[in-house]
Amino acid sequence: RDKLDSFPTSFERDLARYELDSIGKLARENPSSAQISVDLESVSVEKALYGFEVRYDSQRPFEFEHREHAECLAEAIRTRGRKTFPLKEILAWRLPIKPEGCRKLLQIQNDTRRELARLRDEVASEEGELNDSVYNLYGVTTEERLVIEGFLERYSSRSAAEIAEDEPLPENT
């Protein structure tokens, strides 16, 4: 999950055969504001006069020659889920120089999402089996089990991040 949350930085090691460069050097134009405000619902990639724009709010967009660079940046902004970024931070993120490297980066991210979903399902299944074994071991009745599970559901000490991890990830289209 951490690897997905820090996309694209966390995938650099998986792209050893691709030359990487900073978004600051790959972007034709970028916003002039030092702090970027993001409306996560409006992050999109659009065709522009001389390339592709990453739109994220009413501010001046990032512009790239290749759609793949724009798609990677848009995905990084969406994945981080933050509403503000220092421009300096975004400009320091690194992407493959060639479009095929960006396609590979997005493919690796999708594969990681699928693997995370598979592991999440596996853990949930095994957790259910373990709970059944513990309830049987201690002779917990069905009524007692409902009380225990209701209590745990209501007063869970799980953090918001852990609860969010249980929600399905959006698929990259």
Coordinates of C-alpha atoms in Angstrom, one line a residue:
R1 CA 0.0 0.0 0.0
D2 CA 2.9 2.4 0.8
K3 CA 4.3 1.7 -2.6
L4 CA 1.1 2.8 -4.3
D5 CA 0.7 5.8 -2.0
S6 CA 4.1 7.2 -3.0
F7 CA 3.7 6.6 -6.8
P8 CA 5.8 7.4 -8.9
T9 CA 8.8 7.6 -6.6
S10 CA 8.4 4.1 -5.1
F11 CA 8.5 2.5 -8.5
E12 CA 11.9 3.9 -9.7
R13 CA 13.7 0.7 -8.8
D14 CA 11.4 -1.3 -11.0
L15 CA 12.3 0.9 -14.0
A16 CA 16.1 0.4 -13.9
R17 CA 16.3 0.0 -17.7
Y18 CA 14.5 3.3 -18.4
E19 CA 16.2 6.6 -18.1
L20 CA 14.4 8.8 -15.6
D21 CA 14.1 12.6 -15.4
S22 CA 12.3 15.0 -13.2
I23 CA 8.8 16.3 -14.1
G24 CA 10.4 19.8 -13.9
K25 CA 12.5 18.9 -17.0
L26 CA 9.8 16.8 -18.8
A27 CA 7.0 19.4 -18.5
R28 CA 6.8 22.0 -21.2
E29 CA 4.9 24.4 -18.9
N30 CA 4.0 24.2 -15.2
P31 CA 2.0 26.3 -12.8
S32 CA 3.5 29.5 -11.5
S33 CA 2.1 29.1 -8.0
A34 CA 4.4 27.7 -5.4
Q35 CA 1.6 25.8 -3.8
I36 CA -0.7 23.7 -5.9
S37 CA -4.3 23.2 -4.9
V38 CA -5.9 20.1 -6.2
D39 CA -9.5 19.2 -6.7
L40 CA -9.1 15.4 -6.8
E41 CA -12.4 15.0 -8.7
S42 CA -11.2 17.2 -11.5
V43 CA -7.8 15.7 -12.2
S44 CA -7.7 14.9 -15.9
V45 CA -5.5 14.7 -19.0
E46 CA -6.6 16.7 -22.0
K47 CA -5.3 17.3 -25.5
A48 CA -3.8 20.8 -25.8
L49 CA -2.6 22.8 -28.8
Y50 CA 1.0 21.5 -28.5
G51 CA 0.7 18.4 -26.4
F52 CA -1.2 17.3 -23.3
E53 CA -2.3 19.1 -20.2
V54 CA -2.8 17.8 -16.7
R55 CA -5.7 19.7 -15.3
Y56 CA -6.3 19.5 -11.5
D57 CA -8.1 22.8 -10.6
S58 CA -8.6 26.3 -12.1
Q59 CA -4.8 27.0 -12.0
R60 CA -2.5 26.8 -14.9
P61 CA -2.0 23.2 -15.9
F62 CA 1.1 21.1 -16.4
E63 CA 1.9 20.6 -20.1
F64 CA 3.7 17.7 -21.6
E65 CA 4.7 16.7 -25.1
H66 CA 3.6 13.1 -24.6
R67 CA 0.3 11.9 -23.2
E68 CA 2.0 9.2 -21.2
H69 CA 3.9 11.7 -19.1
A70 CA 0.7 13.6 -18.4
E71 CA -1.1 10.3 -17.5
C72 CA 1.7 9.4 -15.1
L73 CA 1.5 12.8 -13.4
A74 CA -2.3 12.7 -13.2
E75 CA -2.1 9.3 -11.6
A76 CA 0.5 10.3 -9.1
I77 CA -1.7 13.3 -8.0
R78 CA -4.8 11.1 -7.8
T79 CA -2.9 8.3 -5.9
R80 CA -1.4 10.6 -3.3
G81 CA -4.9 11.9 -2.5
R82 CA -3.7 15.2 -1.2
K83 CA -5.5 18.5 -1.8
T84 CA -2.3 20.6 -1.8
F85 CA 1.3 20.1 -2.9
P86 CA 4.3 22.3 -3.0
L87 CA 5.1 22.8 -6.7
K88 CA 8.8 22.1 -5.9
E89 CA 7.8 18.6 -4.7
I90 CA 5.9 17.7 -7.9
L91 CA 8.6 19.0 -10.1
A92 CA 11.1 16.7 -8.3
W93 CA 9.1 13.5 -9.0
R94 CA 10.8 11.4 -11.7
L95 CA 9.3 9.7 -14.7
P96 CA 10.7 7.7 -17.5
I97 CA 11.9 9.9 -20.4
K98 CA 10.3 7.8 -23.1
P99 CA 6.6 7.2 -23.4
E100 CA 7.0 3.4 -23.4
G101 CA 8.7 3.7 -20.0
C102 CA 5.6 5.6 -18.7
R103 CA 3.3 2.9 -20.1
K104 CA 5.5 0.4 -18.2
L105 CA 5.3 2.5 -15.0
L106 CA 1.5 2.6 -15.2
Q107 CA 1.4 -1.2 -15.9
I108 CA 3.6 -1.9 -12.9
Q109 CA 1.3 0.3 -10.8
N110 CA -1.8 -1.6 -12.0
D111 CA -0.1 -5.0 -11.3
T112 CA 0.7 -3.8 -7.8
R113 CA -2.9 -2.7 -7.2
R114 CA -4.2 -6.1 -8.4
E115 CA -1.7 -7.9 -6.1
L116 CA -2.7 -5.7 -3.2
A117 CA -6.4 -6.6 -3.8
R118 CA -5.5 -10.3 -4.0
L119 CA -3.5 -10.1 -0.8
R120 CA -6.3 -8.2 0.9
D121 CA -8.8 -10.9 -0.1
E122 CA -6.5 -13.6 1.1
V123 CA -5.9 -12.0 4.5
A124 CA -9.7 -11.4 5.0
S125 CA -10.4 -15.1 4.2
E126 CA -7.7 -16.4 6.5
E127 CA -8.7 -13.9 9.2
G128 CA -12.3 -15.3 9.0
E129 CA -11.0 -18.9 9.3
L130 CA -8.8 -17.9 12.3
N131 CA -11.8 -16.2 14.0
D132 CA -13.9 -19.3 13.5
S133 CA -11.2 -21.5 15.0
V134 CA -10.8 -19.2 18.0
Y135 CA -14.6 -19.1 18.6
N136 CA -14.8 -22.9 18.4
L137 CA -11.7 -23.3 20.7
Y138 CA -13.3 -21.2 23.4
G139 CA -16.8 -22.4 22.8
V140 CA -18.3 -19.0 21.9
T141 CA -22.0 -19.3 21.0
T142 CA -23.5 -17.6 18.0
E143 CA -25.1 -15.0 20.1
E144 CA -21.8 -14.2 21.9
R145 CA -20.1 -14.1 18.6
L146 CA -22.6 -11.5 17.3
V147 CA -22.0 -9.4 20.4
I148 CA -18.2 -9.6 20.1
E149 CA -18.2 -8.7 16.4
G150 CA -20.7 -5.9 16.9
F151 CA -18.5 -4.5 19.7
L152 CA -15.4 -4.7 17.6
E153 CA -17.1 -3.1 14.6
R154 CA -18.4 -0.2 16.7
Y155 CA -15.3 0.4 18.8
S156 CA -12.5 -0.6 16.5
S157 CA -9.2 1.0 17.3
R158 CA -8.1 0.8 13.6
S159 CA -6.8 4.0 12.2
A160 CA -8.6 5.8 9.4
A161 CA -5.7 4.7 7.1
E162 CA -6.4 1.0 7.9
I163 CA -10.1 1.4 7.3
A164 CA -9.4 3.2 4.0
E165 CA -7.2 0.2 3.0
D166 CA -10.3 -2.0 3.2
E167 CA -12.0 0.1 0.6
P168 CA -11.5 -1.1 -3.0
L169 CA -8.9 0.8 -5.0
P170 CA -10.0 2.6 -8.2
E171 CA -8.9 1.0 -11.4
N172 CA -6.7 2.9 -13.7
T173 CA -8.3 3.3 -17.0

